[in-house]
CSV table of C-alpha atoms and ligand atoms in Angstrom, one decimal:
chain,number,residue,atom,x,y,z
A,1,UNK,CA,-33.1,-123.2,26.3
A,2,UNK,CA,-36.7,-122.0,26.6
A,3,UNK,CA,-36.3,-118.5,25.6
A,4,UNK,CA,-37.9,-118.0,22.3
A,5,UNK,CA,-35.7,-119.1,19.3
A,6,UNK,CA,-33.0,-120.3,20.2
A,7,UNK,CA,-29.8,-118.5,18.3
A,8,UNK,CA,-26.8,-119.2,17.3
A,9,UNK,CA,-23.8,-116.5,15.9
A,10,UNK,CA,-20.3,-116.6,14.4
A,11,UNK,CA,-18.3,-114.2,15.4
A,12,UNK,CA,-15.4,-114.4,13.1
A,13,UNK,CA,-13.7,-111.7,14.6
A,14,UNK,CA,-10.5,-110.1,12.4
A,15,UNK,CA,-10.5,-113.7,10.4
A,16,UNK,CA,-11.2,-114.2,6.6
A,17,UNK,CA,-11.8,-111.5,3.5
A,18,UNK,CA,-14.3,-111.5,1.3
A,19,UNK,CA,-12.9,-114.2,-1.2
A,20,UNK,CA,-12.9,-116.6,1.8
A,21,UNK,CA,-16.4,-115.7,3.1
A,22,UNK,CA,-17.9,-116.5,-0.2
A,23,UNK,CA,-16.3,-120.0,0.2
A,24,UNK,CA,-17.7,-120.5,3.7
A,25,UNK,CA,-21.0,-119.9,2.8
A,26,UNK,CA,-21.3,-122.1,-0.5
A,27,UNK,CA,-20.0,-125.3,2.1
A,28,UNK,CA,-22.0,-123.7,5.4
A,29,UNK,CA,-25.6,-122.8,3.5
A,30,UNK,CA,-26.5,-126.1,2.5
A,31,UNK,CA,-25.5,-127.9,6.1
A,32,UNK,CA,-27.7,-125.3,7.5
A,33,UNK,CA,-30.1,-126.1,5.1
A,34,UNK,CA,-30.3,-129.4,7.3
A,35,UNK,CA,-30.5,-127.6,10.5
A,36,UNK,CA,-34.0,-127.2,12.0
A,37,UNK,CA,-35.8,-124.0,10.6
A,38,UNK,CA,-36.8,-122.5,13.7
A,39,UNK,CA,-33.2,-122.3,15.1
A,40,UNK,CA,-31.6,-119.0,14.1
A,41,UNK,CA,-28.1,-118.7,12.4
A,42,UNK,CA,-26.2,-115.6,11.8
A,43,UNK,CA,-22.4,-115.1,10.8
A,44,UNK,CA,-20.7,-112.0,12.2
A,45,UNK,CA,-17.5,-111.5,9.5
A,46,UNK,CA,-15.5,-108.6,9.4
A,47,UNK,CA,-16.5,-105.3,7.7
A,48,UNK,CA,-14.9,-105.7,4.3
A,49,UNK,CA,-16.5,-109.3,3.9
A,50,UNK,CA,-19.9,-107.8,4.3
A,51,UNK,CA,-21.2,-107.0,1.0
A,52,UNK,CA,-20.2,-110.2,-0.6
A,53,UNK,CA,-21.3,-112.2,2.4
A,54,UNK,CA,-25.0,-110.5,1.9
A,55,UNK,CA,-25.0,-111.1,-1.8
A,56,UNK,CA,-23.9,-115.0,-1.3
A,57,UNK,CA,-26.3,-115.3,1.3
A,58,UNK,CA,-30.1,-113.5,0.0
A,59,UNK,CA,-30.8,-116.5,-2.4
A,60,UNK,CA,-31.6,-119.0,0.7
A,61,UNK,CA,-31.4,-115.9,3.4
A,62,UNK,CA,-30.9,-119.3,5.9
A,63,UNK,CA,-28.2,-117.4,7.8
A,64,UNK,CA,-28.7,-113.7,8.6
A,65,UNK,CA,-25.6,-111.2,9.1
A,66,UNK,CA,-24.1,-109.9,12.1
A,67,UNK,CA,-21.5,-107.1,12.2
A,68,UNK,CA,-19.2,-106.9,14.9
A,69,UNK,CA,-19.5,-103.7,16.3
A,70,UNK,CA,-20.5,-100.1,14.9
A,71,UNK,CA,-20.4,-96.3,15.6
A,72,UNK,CA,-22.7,-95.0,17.7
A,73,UNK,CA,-22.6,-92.0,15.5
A,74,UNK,CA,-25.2,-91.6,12.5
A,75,UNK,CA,-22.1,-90.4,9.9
A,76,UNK,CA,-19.3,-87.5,9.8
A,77,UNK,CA,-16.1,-87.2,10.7
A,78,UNK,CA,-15.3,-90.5,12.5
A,79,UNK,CA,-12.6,-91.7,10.5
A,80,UNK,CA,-12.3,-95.0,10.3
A,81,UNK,CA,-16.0,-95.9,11.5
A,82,UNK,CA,-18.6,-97.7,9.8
A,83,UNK,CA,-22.3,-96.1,10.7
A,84,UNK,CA,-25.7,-98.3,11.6
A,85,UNK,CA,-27.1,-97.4,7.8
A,86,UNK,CA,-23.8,-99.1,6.3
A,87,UNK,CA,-25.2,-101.8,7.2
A,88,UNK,CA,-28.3,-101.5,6.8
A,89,UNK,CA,-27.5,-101.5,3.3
A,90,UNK,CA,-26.4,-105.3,3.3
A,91,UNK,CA,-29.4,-106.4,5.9
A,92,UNK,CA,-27.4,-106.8,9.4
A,93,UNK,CA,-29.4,-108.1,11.4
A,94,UNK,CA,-27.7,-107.9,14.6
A,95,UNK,CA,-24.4,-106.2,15.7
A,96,UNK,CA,-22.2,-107.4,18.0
A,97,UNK,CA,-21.5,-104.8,21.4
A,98,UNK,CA,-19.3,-104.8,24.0
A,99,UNK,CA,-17.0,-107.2,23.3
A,100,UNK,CA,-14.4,-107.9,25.2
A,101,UNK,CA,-11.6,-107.6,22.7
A,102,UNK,CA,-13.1,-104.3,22.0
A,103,UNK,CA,-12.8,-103.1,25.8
A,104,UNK,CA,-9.7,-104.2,26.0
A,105,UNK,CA,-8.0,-103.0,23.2
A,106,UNK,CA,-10.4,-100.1,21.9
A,107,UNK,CA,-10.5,-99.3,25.6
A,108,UNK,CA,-14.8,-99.1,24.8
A,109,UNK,CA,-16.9,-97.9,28.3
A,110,UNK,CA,-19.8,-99.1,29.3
A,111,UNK,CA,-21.2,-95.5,28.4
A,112,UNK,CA,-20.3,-96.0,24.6
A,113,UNK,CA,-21.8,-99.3,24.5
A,114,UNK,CA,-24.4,-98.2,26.0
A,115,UNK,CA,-24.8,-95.4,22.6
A,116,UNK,CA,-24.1,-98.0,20.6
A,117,UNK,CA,-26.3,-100.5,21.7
A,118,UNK,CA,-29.4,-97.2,21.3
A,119,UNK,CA,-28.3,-96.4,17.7
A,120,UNK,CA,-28.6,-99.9,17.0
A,121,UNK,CA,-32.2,-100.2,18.0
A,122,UNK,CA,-33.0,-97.4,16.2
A,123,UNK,CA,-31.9,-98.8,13.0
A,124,UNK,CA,-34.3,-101.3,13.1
A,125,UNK,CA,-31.3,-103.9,14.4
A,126,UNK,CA,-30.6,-106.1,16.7
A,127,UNK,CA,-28.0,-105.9,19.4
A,128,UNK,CA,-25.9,-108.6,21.0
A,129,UNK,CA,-24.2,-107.0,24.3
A,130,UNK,CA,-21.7,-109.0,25.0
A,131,UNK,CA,-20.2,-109.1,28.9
A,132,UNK,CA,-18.0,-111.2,31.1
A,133,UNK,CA,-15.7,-111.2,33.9
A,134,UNK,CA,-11.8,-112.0,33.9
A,135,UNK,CA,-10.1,-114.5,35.8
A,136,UNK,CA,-9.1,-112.0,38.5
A,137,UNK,CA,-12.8,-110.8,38.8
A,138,UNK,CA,-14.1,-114.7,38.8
A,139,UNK,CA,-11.4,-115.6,41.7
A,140,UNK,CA,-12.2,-112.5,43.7
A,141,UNK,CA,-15.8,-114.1,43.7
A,142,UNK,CA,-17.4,-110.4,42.0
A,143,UNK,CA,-18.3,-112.4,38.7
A,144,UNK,CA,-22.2,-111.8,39.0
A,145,UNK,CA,-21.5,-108.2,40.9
A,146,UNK,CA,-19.2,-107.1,37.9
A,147,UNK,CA,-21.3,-108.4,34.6
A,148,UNK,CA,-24.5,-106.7,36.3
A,149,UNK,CA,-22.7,-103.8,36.4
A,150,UNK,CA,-21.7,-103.8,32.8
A,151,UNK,CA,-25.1,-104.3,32.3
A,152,UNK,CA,-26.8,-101.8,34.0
A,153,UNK,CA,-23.8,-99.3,32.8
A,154,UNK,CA,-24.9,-100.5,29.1
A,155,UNK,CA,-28.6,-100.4,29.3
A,156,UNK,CA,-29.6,-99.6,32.3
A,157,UNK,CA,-31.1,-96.8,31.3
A,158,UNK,CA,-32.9,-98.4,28.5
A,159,UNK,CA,-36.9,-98.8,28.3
A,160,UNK,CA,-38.4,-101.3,29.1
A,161,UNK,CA,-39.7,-102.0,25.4
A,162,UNK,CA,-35.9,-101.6,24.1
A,163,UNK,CA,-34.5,-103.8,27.0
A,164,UNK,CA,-37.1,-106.5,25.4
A,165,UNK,CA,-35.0,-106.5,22.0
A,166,UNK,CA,-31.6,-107.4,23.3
A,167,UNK,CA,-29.5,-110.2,22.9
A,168,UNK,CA,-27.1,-110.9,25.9
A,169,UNK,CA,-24.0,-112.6,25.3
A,170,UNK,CA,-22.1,-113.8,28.7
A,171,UNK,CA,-18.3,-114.7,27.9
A,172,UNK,CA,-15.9,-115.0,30.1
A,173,UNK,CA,-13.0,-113.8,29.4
A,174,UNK,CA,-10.9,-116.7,30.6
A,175,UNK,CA,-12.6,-118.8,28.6
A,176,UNK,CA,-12.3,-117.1,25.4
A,177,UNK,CA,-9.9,-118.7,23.0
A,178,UNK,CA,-8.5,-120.3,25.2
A,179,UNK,CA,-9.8,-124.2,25.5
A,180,UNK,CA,-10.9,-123.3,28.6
A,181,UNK,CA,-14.7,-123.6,28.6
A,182,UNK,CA,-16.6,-122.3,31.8
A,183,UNK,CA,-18.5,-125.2,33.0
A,184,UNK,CA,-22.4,-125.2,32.6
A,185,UNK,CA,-23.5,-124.6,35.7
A,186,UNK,CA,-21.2,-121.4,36.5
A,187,UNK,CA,-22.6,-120.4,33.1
A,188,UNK,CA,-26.3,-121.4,33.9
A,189,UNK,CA,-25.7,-119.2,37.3
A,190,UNK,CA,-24.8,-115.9,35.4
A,191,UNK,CA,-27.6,-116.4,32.8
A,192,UNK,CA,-29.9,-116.6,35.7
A,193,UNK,CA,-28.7,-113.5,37.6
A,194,UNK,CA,-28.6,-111.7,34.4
A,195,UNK,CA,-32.5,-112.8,33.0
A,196,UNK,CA,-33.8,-111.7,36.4
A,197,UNK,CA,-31.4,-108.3,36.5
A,198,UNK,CA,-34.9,-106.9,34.7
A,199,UNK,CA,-38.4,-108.1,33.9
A,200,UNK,CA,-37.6,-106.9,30.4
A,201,UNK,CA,-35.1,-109.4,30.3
A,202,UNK,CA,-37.5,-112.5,30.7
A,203,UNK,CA,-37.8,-113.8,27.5
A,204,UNK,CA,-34.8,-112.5,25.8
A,205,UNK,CA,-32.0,-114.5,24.3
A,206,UNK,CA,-29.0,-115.3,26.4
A,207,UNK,CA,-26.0,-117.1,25.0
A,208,UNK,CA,-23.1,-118.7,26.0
A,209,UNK,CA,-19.9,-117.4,24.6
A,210,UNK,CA,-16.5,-118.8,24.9
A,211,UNK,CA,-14.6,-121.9,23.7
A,212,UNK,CA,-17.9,-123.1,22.5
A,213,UNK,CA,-17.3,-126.2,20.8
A,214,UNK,CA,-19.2,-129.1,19.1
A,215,UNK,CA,-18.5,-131.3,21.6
A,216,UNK,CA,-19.7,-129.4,24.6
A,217,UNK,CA,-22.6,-127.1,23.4
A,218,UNK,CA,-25.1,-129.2,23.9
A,219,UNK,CA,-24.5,-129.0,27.3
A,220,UNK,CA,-24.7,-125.5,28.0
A,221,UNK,CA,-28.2,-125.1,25.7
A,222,UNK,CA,-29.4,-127.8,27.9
A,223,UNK,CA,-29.4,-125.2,30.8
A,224,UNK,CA,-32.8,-123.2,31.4
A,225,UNK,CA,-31.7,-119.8,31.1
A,226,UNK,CA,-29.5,-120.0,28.0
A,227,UNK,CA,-30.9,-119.7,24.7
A,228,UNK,CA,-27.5,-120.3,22.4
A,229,UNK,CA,-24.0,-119.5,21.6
A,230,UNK,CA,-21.8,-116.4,20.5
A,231,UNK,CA,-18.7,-118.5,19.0
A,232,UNK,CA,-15.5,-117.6,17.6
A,233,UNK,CA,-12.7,-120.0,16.8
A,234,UNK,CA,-15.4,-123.4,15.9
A,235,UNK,CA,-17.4,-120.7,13.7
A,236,UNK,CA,-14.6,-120.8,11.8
A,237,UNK,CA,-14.8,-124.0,9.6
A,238,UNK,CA,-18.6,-124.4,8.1
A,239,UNK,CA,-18.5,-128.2,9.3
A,240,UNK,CA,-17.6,-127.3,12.4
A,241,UNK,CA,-20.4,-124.6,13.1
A,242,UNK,CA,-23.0,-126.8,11.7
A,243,UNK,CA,-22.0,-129.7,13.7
A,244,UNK,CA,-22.2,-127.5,16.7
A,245,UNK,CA,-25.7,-126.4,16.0
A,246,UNK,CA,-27.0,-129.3,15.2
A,247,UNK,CA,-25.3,-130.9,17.9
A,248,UNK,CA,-26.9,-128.5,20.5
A,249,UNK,CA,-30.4,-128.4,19.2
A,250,UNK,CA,-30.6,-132.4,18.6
A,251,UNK,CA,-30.0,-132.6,22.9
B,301,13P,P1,-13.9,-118.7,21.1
B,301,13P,O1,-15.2,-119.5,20.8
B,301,13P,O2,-12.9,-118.7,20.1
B,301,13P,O3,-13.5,-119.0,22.5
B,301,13P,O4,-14.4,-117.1,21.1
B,301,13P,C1,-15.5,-116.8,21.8
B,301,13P,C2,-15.9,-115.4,21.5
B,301,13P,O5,-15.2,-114.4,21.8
B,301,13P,C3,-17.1,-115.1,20.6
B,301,13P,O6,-17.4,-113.8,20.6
């Protein structure tokens, strides 16, 4: 964890309305209160939850907002899609890319990730490309191969300047929600091969993504090359999420 600030986002995925966002963040704002100023906090909750989220959160602005995915079109007729300046509106600061629930069930390419990830940085926001092998990748032994090929099929074509701005996320996709956490070192690995994929990529933030837990992130921020944690189900529950911070920054 050497890599700037290091970072740390909850990605509620399709979890909790508006009512129960507001709720979250009167227990979770003064816990992260507590929580070392320089380590960044965001919460990533669905769509509908944003505007109450941004109000509830701009008297301490603590804990910036993520979204958890967006058009890479500026507005028209994409029905059903929320544009970059809709969120704008409620101070996003990063959006969540590429992740794998969003290939697999949106069926999202590498190309409109990759368009995403571009009208993102033009808004003036931050994105986190998330990327990741499944099991049948990792036991082929292609893990590396196939996450710097999402990569490159992302941002590959990126500037250098651009490249600079990114967040990378790796989760694996075994390890997602499933209790199954991918051990530090295998994680360490893949951070490494992914910081030296470009020299844009030096200083950026890398997390770790996937059954991230208070109990074992420590461990994984304890590795050189990665920088935080993209976590779902233990973002959940503000105690929870602030123990795991805390947790991983005290080691
Ligand atoms: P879990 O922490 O629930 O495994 O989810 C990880 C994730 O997908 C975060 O984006």
């Amino acid at each position: 964890m050497s890599h700037g600030a290091p970072l740390f986002v909850g990605n509620w995925k399709m979890n909790k309305n508006a009512s129960q966002t507001r709720s979250f963040i009167e227990a979770f704002v003064p816990l992260a209160d507590a929580i070392p100023p320089h380590i960044r906090i965001a919460i990533a909750p669905p769509f509908t939850a944003l505007g109450s989220a941004a109000a509830a959160l701009s008297p301490s602005r603590r804990v910036a907002l993520a979204a958890q995915n967006v058009s890479e079109f500026p507005e028209g007729a994409y029905t059903g899609e929320i544009a970059v300046s809709m969120l704008a509106e409620f101070d996003v600061a990063y959006v969540i890319l590429g992740h794998s629930e969003r290939r697999l069930y949106q069926r999202e390419s590498d190309a409109e990730i990759g368009a995403k990830v571009r009208a993102t940085l033009a808004a003036g926001m931050t994105p986190i490309l998330a990327v990741g092998e499944s099991l049948a990748v990792r036991e082929e032994g292609h893990a590396v191969a196939h996450v710097l090929a999402q990569i490159d099929g992302a941002v590959g074509a990126l500037d250098d300047e651009s490249a600079a701005q990114l967040v990378i996320a790796y989760e694996p996709v075994w390890a997602i929600g499933t209790g199954k956490n991918c051990d530090c070192e295998r994680a360490q690995e893949m951070a490494l091969a992914i910081r030296q994929r470009r020299s844009a990529f030096a200083e950026i933030p890398i997390l770790y993504g996937g059954s991230m837990k208070p109990e074992n992130a420590a461990a994984y921020v304890r590795m050189p090359d990665i920088d935080g944690g993209l976590v779902g189900g233990a973002s959940l529950d503000p105690r929870s999420f602030a123990d795991l911070i805390a947790g991983a920054v005290a080691a």
